[in-house]
Structure formats: C-alpha cells, structure tokens
PDB file of C-alpha atoms in Angstrom:
ATOM      1  CA  UNK A  14      12.058  39.151 -18.178  1.00  0.00           C
ATOM      2  CA  UNK A  15      11.199  41.423 -20.939  1.00  0.00           C
ATOM      3  CA  UNK A  16      10.719  44.489 -18.692  1.00  0.00           C
ATOM      4  CA  UNK A  17      11.986  44.030 -15.064  1.00  0.00           C
ATOM      5  CA  UNK A  18      10.559  47.166 -13.709  1.00  0.00           C
ATOM      6  CA  UNK A  19       7.141  46.515 -15.206  1.00  0.00           C
ATOM      7  CA  UNK A  20       7.154  43.115 -13.663  1.00  0.00           C
ATOM      8  CA  UNK A  21       8.392  44.444 -10.348  1.00  0.00           C
ATOM      9  CA  UNK A  22       5.801  46.924 -10.182  1.00  0.00           C
ATOM     10  CA  UNK A  23       2.963  44.382 -10.576  1.00  0.00           C
ATOM     11  CA  UNK A  24       4.695  42.553  -7.778  1.00  0.00           C
ATOM     12  CA  UNK A  25       4.743  45.690  -5.530  1.00  0.00           C
ATOM     13  CA  UNK A  26       1.173  46.080  -6.357  1.00  0.00           C
ATOM     14  CA  UNK A  27       0.430  42.539  -4.963  1.00  0.00           C
ATOM     15  CA  UNK A  28       0.403  40.477  -8.181  1.00  0.00           C
ATOM     16  CA  UNK A  29       0.896  36.930  -6.953  1.00  0.00           C
ATOM     17  CA  UNK A  30       1.095  35.496 -10.560  1.00  0.00           C
ATOM     18  CA  UNK A  31       3.996  38.063 -11.325  1.00  0.00           C
ATOM     19  CA  UNK A  32       5.806  36.929  -8.177  1.00  0.00           C
ATOM     20  CA  UNK A  33       5.375  33.204  -8.954  1.00  0.00           C
ATOM     21  CA  UNK A  34       6.740  33.745 -12.372  1.00  0.00           C
ATOM     22  CA  UNK A  35       9.890  35.298 -11.110  1.00  0.00           C
ATOM     23  CA  UNK A  36      10.145  32.597  -8.468  1.00  0.00           C
ATOM     24  CA  UNK A  37       9.949  29.940 -10.946  1.00  0.00           C
ATOM     25  CA  UNK A  38      12.300  31.831 -13.527  1.00  0.00           C
ATOM     26  CA  UNK A  39      15.033  32.424 -11.017  1.00  0.00           C
ATOM     27  CA  UNK A  40      14.758  30.151  -8.223  1.00  0.00           C
ATOM     28  CA  UNK A  41      16.976  27.238  -9.424  1.00  0.00           C
ATOM     29  CA  UNK A  42      19.885  29.534 -10.787  1.00  0.00           C
ATOM     30  CA  UNK A  43      19.570  31.430  -7.414  1.00  0.00           C
ATOM     31  CA  UNK A  44      19.752  28.122  -5.551  1.00  0.00           C
ATOM     32  CA  UNK A  45      22.955  27.157  -7.386  1.00  0.00           C
ATOM     33  CA  UNK A  46      24.486  30.482  -6.667  1.00  0.00           C
ATOM     34  CA  UNK A  47      23.659  30.441  -2.961  1.00  0.00           C
ATOM     35  CA  UNK A  48      24.843  26.979  -2.834  1.00  0.00           C
ATOM     36  CA  UNK A  49      28.415  27.927  -4.046  1.00  0.00           C
ATOM     37  CA  UNK A  50      28.488  30.594  -1.365  1.00  0.00           C
ATOM     38  CA  UNK A  51      26.951  28.829   1.527  1.00  0.00           C
ATOM     39  CA  UNK A  52      28.490  25.377   0.618  1.00  0.00           C
ATOM     40  CA  UNK A  53      25.512  23.557   1.798  1.00  0.00           C
ATOM     41  CA  UNK A  54      22.530  22.742  -0.287  1.00  0.00           C
ATOM     42  CA  UNK A  55      19.806  23.046   2.464  1.00  0.00           C
ATOM     43  CA  UNK A  56      21.257  26.336   3.624  1.00  0.00           C
ATOM     44  CA  UNK A  57      21.106  27.540  -0.114  1.00  0.00           C
ATOM     45  CA  UNK A  58      17.312  26.451  -0.214  1.00  0.00           C
ATOM     46  CA  UNK A  59      16.662  28.378   3.055  1.00  0.00           C
ATOM     47  CA  UNK A  60      18.421  31.334   1.684  1.00  0.00           C
ATOM     48  CA  UNK A  61      16.751  31.624  -1.587  1.00  0.00           C
ATOM     49  CA  UNK A  62      13.323  30.970   0.125  1.00  0.00           C
ATOM     50  CA  UNK A  63      14.187  33.810   2.646  1.00  0.00           C
ATOM     51  CA  UNK A  64      15.151  36.251   0.005  1.00  0.00           C
ATOM     52  CA  UNK A  65      11.675  35.645  -1.942  1.00  0.00           C
ATOM     53  CA  UNK A  66       9.838  35.818   1.347  1.00  0.00           C
ATOM     54  CA  UNK A  67      11.522  39.103   2.244  1.00  0.00           C
ATOM     55  CA  UNK A  68      10.714  40.494  -1.265  1.00  0.00           C
ATOM     56  CA  UNK A  69       7.046  39.671  -0.971  1.00  0.00           C
ATOM     57  CA  UNK A  70       6.827  40.881   2.545  1.00  0.00           C
ATOM     58  CA  UNK A  71       8.835  44.208   1.794  1.00  0.00           C
ATOM     59  CA  UNK A  72       7.587  44.482  -1.833  1.00  0.00           C
ATOM     60  CA  UNK A  73       6.004  47.960  -1.162  1.00  0.00           C
ATOM     61  CA  UNK A  74       9.425  49.279   0.246  1.00  0.00           C
ATOM     62  CA  UNK A  75      11.761  47.930  -2.325  1.00  0.00           C
ATOM     63  CA  UNK A  76      13.260  50.064  -5.088  1.00  0.00           C
ATOM     64  CA  UNK A  77      15.393  48.594  -7.898  1.00  0.00           C
ATOM     65  CA  UNK A  78      18.505  50.472  -8.000  1.00  0.00           C
ATOM     66  CA  UNK A  79      20.489  47.928  -9.711  1.00  0.00           C
ATOM     67  CA  UNK A  80      19.193  48.158 -13.105  1.00  0.00           C
ATOM     68  CA  UNK A  81      17.316  44.792 -13.146  1.00  0.00           C
ATOM     69  CA  UNK A  82      15.451  42.626 -11.156  1.00  0.00           C
ATOM     70  CA  UNK A  83      17.779  39.628 -11.876  1.00  0.00           C
ATOM     71  CA  UNK A  84      20.745  41.809 -10.368  1.00  0.00           C
ATOM     72  CA  UNK A  85      18.720  42.612  -7.389  1.00  0.00           C
ATOM     73  CA  UNK A  86      18.004  38.984  -6.584  1.00  0.00           C
ATOM     74  CA  UNK A  87      21.444  37.939  -7.193  1.00  0.00           C
ATOM     75  CA  UNK A  88      22.578  40.637  -4.888  1.00  0.00           C
ATOM     76  CA  UNK A  89      20.132  39.671  -2.254  1.00  0.00           C
ATOM     77  CA  UNK A  90      21.083  36.238  -2.315  1.00  0.00           C
ATOM     78  CA  UNK A  91      24.738  36.859  -2.169  1.00  0.00           C
ATOM     79  CA  UNK A  92      24.300  39.157   0.843  1.00  0.00           C
ATOM     80  CA  UNK A  93      21.951  36.826   2.755  1.00  0.00           C
ATOM     81  CA  UNK A  94      24.408  33.866   1.969  1.00  0.00           C
ATOM     82  CA  UNK A  95      27.355  35.709   3.435  1.00  0.00           C
ATOM     83  CA  UNK A  96      25.542  36.954   6.464  1.00  0.00           C
ATOM     84  CA  UNK A  97      24.591  33.367   7.039  1.00  0.00           C
ATOM     85  CA  UNK A  98      28.228  32.183   6.660  1.00  0.00           C
ATOM     86  CA  UNK A  99      29.192  34.965   9.310  1.00  0.00           C
ATOM     87  CA  UNK A 100      26.519  33.847  11.649  1.00  0.00           C
ATOM     88  CA  UNK A 101      27.601  30.325  11.375  1.00  0.00           C
ATOM     89  CA  UNK A 102      31.086  31.330  11.940  1.00  0.00           C
ATOM     90  CA  UNK A 103      30.097  33.201  14.974  1.00  0.00           C
ATOM     91  CA  UNK A 104      28.284  30.301  16.304  1.00  0.00           C
ATOM     92  CA  UNK A 105      31.008  28.086  15.750  1.00  0.00           C
ATOM     93  CA  UNK A 106      33.357  30.079  17.626  1.00  0.00           C
ATOM     94  CA  UNK A 107      31.111  30.263  20.302  1.00  0.00           C
ATOM     95  CA  UNK A 108      30.667  26.374  20.288  1.00  0.00           C
ATOM     96  CA  UNK A 109      34.781  26.044  20.366  1.00  0.00           C
ATOM     97  CA  UNK A 110      34.689  28.462  23.310  1.00  0.00           C
ATOM     98  CA  UNK A 111      32.022  26.564  25.084  1.00  0.00           C
ATOM     99  CA  UNK A 112      33.720  23.268  24.620  1.00  0.00           C
ATOM    100  CA  UNK A 113      36.775  24.331  26.198  1.00  0.00           C
ATOM    101  CA  UNK A 114      34.855  25.125  29.242  1.00  0.00           C
ATOM    102  CA  UNK A 115      35.313  28.722  28.756  1.00  0.00           C
ATOM    103  CA  UNK A 116      38.974  28.601  29.263  1.00  0.00           C
ATOM    104  CA  UNK A 117      40.785  30.426  26.614  1.00  0.00           C
ATOM    105  CA  UNK A 118      43.303  33.013  25.961  1.00  0.00           C
ATOM    106  CA  UNK A 119      40.917  35.582  24.639  1.00  0.00           C
ATOM    107  CA  UNK A 120      41.035  39.084  25.546  1.00  0.00           C
ATOM    108  CA  UNK A 121      38.503  40.587  27.961  1.00  0.00           C
ATOM    109  CA  UNK A 122      36.719  42.223  25.072  1.00  0.00           C
ATOM    110  CA  UNK A 123      36.291  38.958  23.309  1.00  0.00           C
ATOM    111  CA  UNK A 124      35.242  37.286  26.530  1.00  0.00           C
ATOM    112  CA  UNK A 125      32.494  40.143  27.036  1.00  0.00           C
ATOM    113  CA  UNK A 126      31.247  39.346  23.513  1.00  0.00           C
ATOM    114  CA  UNK A 127      31.145  35.635  24.019  1.00  0.00           C
ATOM    115  CA  UNK A 128      29.333  36.013  27.288  1.00  0.00           C
ATOM    116  CA  UNK A 129      26.770  38.344  25.346  1.00  0.00           C
ATOM    117  CA  UNK A 130      26.582  35.811  22.555  1.00  0.00           C
ATOM    118  CA  UNK A 131      25.998  32.928  25.090  1.00  0.00           C
ATOM    119  CA  UNK A 132      23.014  35.174  26.371  1.00  0.00           C
ATOM    120  CA  UNK A 133      21.668  35.719  22.928  1.00  0.00           C
ATOM    121  CA  UNK A 134      21.748  31.944  22.129  1.00  0.00           C
ATOM    122  CA  UNK A 135      20.335  31.129  25.450  1.00  0.00           C
ATOM    123  CA  UNK A 136      17.438  33.690  24.809  1.00  0.00           C
ATOM    124  CA  UNK A 137      16.794  32.294  21.240  1.00  0.00           C
ATOM    125  CA  UNK A 138      16.664  28.704  22.651  1.00  0.00           C
ATOM    126  CA  UNK A 139      14.298  29.624  25.405  1.00  0.00           C
ATOM    127  CA  UNK A 140      11.850  31.292  22.787  1.00  0.00           C
ATOM    128  CA  UNK A 141      11.721  28.142  20.681  1.00  0.00           C
ATOM    129  CA  UNK A 142       8.679  25.772  20.851  1.00  0.00           C
ATOM    130  CA  UNK A 143       9.680  23.140  23.324  1.00  0.00           C
ATOM    131  CA  UNK A 144       9.968  20.190  20.879  1.00  0.00           C
ATOM    132  CA  UNK A 145      12.114  22.315  18.444  1.00  0.00           C
ATOM    133  CA  UNK A 146      14.537  23.289  21.320  1.00  0.00           C
ATOM    134  CA  UNK A 147      14.606  19.638  22.609  1.00  0.00           C
ATOM    135  CA  UNK A 148      15.280  18.372  19.204  1.00  0.00           C
ATOM    136  CA  UNK A 149      18.021  20.957  18.730  1.00  0.00           C
ATOM    137  CA  UNK A 150      19.631  20.000  22.107  1.00  0.00           C
ATOM    138  CA  UNK A 151      19.370  16.353  21.433  1.00  0.00           C
ATOM    139  CA  UNK A 152      21.372  16.951  18.272  1.00  0.00           C
ATOM    140  CA  UNK A 153      23.924  19.322  19.434  1.00  0.00           C
ATOM    141  CA  UNK A 154      24.589  18.523  23.149  1.00  0.00           C
ATOM    142  CA  UNK A 155      23.919  14.672  23.135  1.00  0.00           C
ATOM    143  CA  UNK A 156      25.204  13.953  19.647  1.00  0.00           C
ATOM    144  CA  UNK A 157      21.975  12.153  18.744  1.00  0.00           C
ATOM    145  CA  UNK A 158      21.225  11.412  14.978  1.00  0.00           C
ATOM    146  CA  UNK A 159      18.260  12.612  13.203  1.00  0.00           C
ATOM    147  CA  UNK A 160      17.152   8.981  12.971  1.00  0.00           C
ATOM    148  CA  UNK A 161      17.485   8.607  16.721  1.00  0.00           C
ATOM    149  CA  UNK A 162      15.503  11.864  17.551  1.00  0.00           C
ATOM    150  CA  UNK A 163      12.807  10.773  15.088  1.00  0.00           C
ATOM    151  CA  UNK A 164      12.272   7.682  16.904  1.00  0.00           C
ATOM    152  CA  UNK A 165      12.367   9.313  20.228  1.00  0.00           C
ATOM    153  CA  UNK A 166       9.558  11.524  19.165  1.00  0.00           C
ATOM    154  CA  UNK A 167       7.699   9.253  16.928  1.00  0.00           C
ATOM    155  CA  UNK A 168       7.922  11.584  13.921  1.00  0.00           C
ATOM    156  CA  UNK A 169       9.790  11.238  10.485  1.00  0.00           C
ATOM    157  CA  UNK A 170      13.375  12.084  10.030  1.00  0.00           C
ATOM    158  CA  UNK A 171      12.174  14.775   7.525  1.00  0.00           C
ATOM    159  CA  UNK A 172      10.265  16.595  10.528  1.00  0.00           C
ATOM    160  CA  UNK A 173      13.450  16.422  12.666  1.00  0.00           C
ATOM    161  CA  UNK A 174      15.438  17.976   9.706  1.00  0.00           C
ATOM    162  CA  UNK A 175      12.745  20.599   9.293  1.00  0.00           C
ATOM    163  CA  UNK A 176      12.857  21.512  12.989  1.00  0.00           C
ATOM    164  CA  UNK A 177      16.592  21.727  12.967  1.00  0.00           C
ATOM    165  CA  UNK A 178      16.482  24.090   9.969  1.00  0.00           C
ATOM    166  CA  UNK A 179      13.951  26.280  11.897  1.00  0.00           C
ATOM    167  CA  UNK A 180      16.231  26.304  14.933  1.00  0.00           C
ATOM    168  CA  UNK A 181      19.273  27.229  13.033  1.00  0.00           C
ATOM    169  CA  UNK A 182      17.299  30.041  11.310  1.00  0.00           C
ATOM    170  CA  UNK A 183      15.919  31.319  14.686  1.00  0.00           C
ATOM    171  CA  UNK A 184      19.595  31.195  16.248  1.00  0.00           C
ATOM    172  CA  UNK A 185      21.123  32.772  13.135  1.00  0.00           C
ATOM    173  CA  UNK A 186      18.607  35.601  13.032  1.00  0.00           C
ATOM    174  CA  UNK A 187      19.222  36.090  16.763  1.00  0.00           C
ATOM    175  CA  UNK A 188      23.022  36.159  16.331  1.00  0.00           C
ATOM    176  CA  UNK A 189      22.559  38.611  13.270  1.00  0.00           C
ATOM    177  CA  UNK A 190      20.638  41.119  15.344  1.00  0.00           C
ATOM    178  CA  UNK A 191      23.319  40.816  18.034  1.00  0.00           C
ATOM    179  CA  UNK A 192      25.852  41.374  15.415  1.00  0.00           C
ATOM    180  CA  UNK A 193      24.166  44.263  13.941  1.00  0.00           C
ATOM    181  CA  UNK A 194      24.050  46.086  17.267  1.00  0.00           C
ATOM    182  CA  UNK A 195      27.956  45.927  17.531  1.00  0.00           C
TER     183      UNK A 195
END
C-alpha cells in the first residue's frame, strides 16, 4: 500500500472499495499468520474475518498508532488469535472439570470461577438458536460426527460445520466477556 494513512482514511469514510482492496491484499498472509498462532485453519479464517469485520464496524473509532495499516492488521490478528487460544483453554479446563463430575482438588476460588464459567456457558447455550444448540450438544455431549448430525437434520455437513463454528464463536465471546470482568 503506497500510503496506508490515506487508504485507511478512505475506509474510515466508508469507502468499501478501499476496504475490499485491503482485504484482498492482506487476507491470505493474515490467515497464515493466524493459523500459526491458533494452530487450526478454520479458527484462523474466523479470526481474520472477525478482525476485518470489526475494522469495518469500528472504522470511525480506530486510530493507526502503529505507523502502518499492515502493522495494525497483524497486531489485531495476533491479539484476537491469542484471546481465542485463551478462551479455548478456559473452555477445555471447564470440560475437564465437568468430565470429572465436578470432583477435583481445586481451591475454593477456582471452584467458584468454574461455577461462574458453567453459568456463562449455560447462558450462552440457552441464547443460541435451537438447531445450533442441538447440533453443538449432539457433537459435544453425544459424540456424534458432523455426518451423523447432518443426516439427522437433513442438511449438508458444511451446514453442520458452519453451525459448530458459530456456536464456538458465541461461546468464546461469552467466555471472553466473563474473563474481561475478572
């Protein structure tokens, strides 16, 4: 990009063509970068899409302090990827706790946090559309494969994958909000 600030000013003013140009220019490299951090291609895709979505949504409030749009994008992808890993780790710790039937040698503080996390996850699940919630629960609690779930609902495997991605995004966002309150 010849002049990042000029291009970003266009984006801030709602120039969709400038935004699309930046998206096309950086998407693949940002996806590779996120993939290295998140260690999953589908998560990397979601991270990069979320970053671009947030840039467009918050374009009027963003200031380029890093000196370049490229640096800003890489920083945003790095931060988003790391937050995602933290959320996944917290969800995994919760799953292990729940799988043990709540029996553990955790401290009272940790038990309280897990109880709060259980409430956050339950609340997020209850807010999901019924089919998405059912798909998530069939996959996670019943161990059904995407193919089995797709056959059950009479939809494609891609539809099941998309619903799982959306459910993970919603759960991750709920957990991130919870973690930010701590």
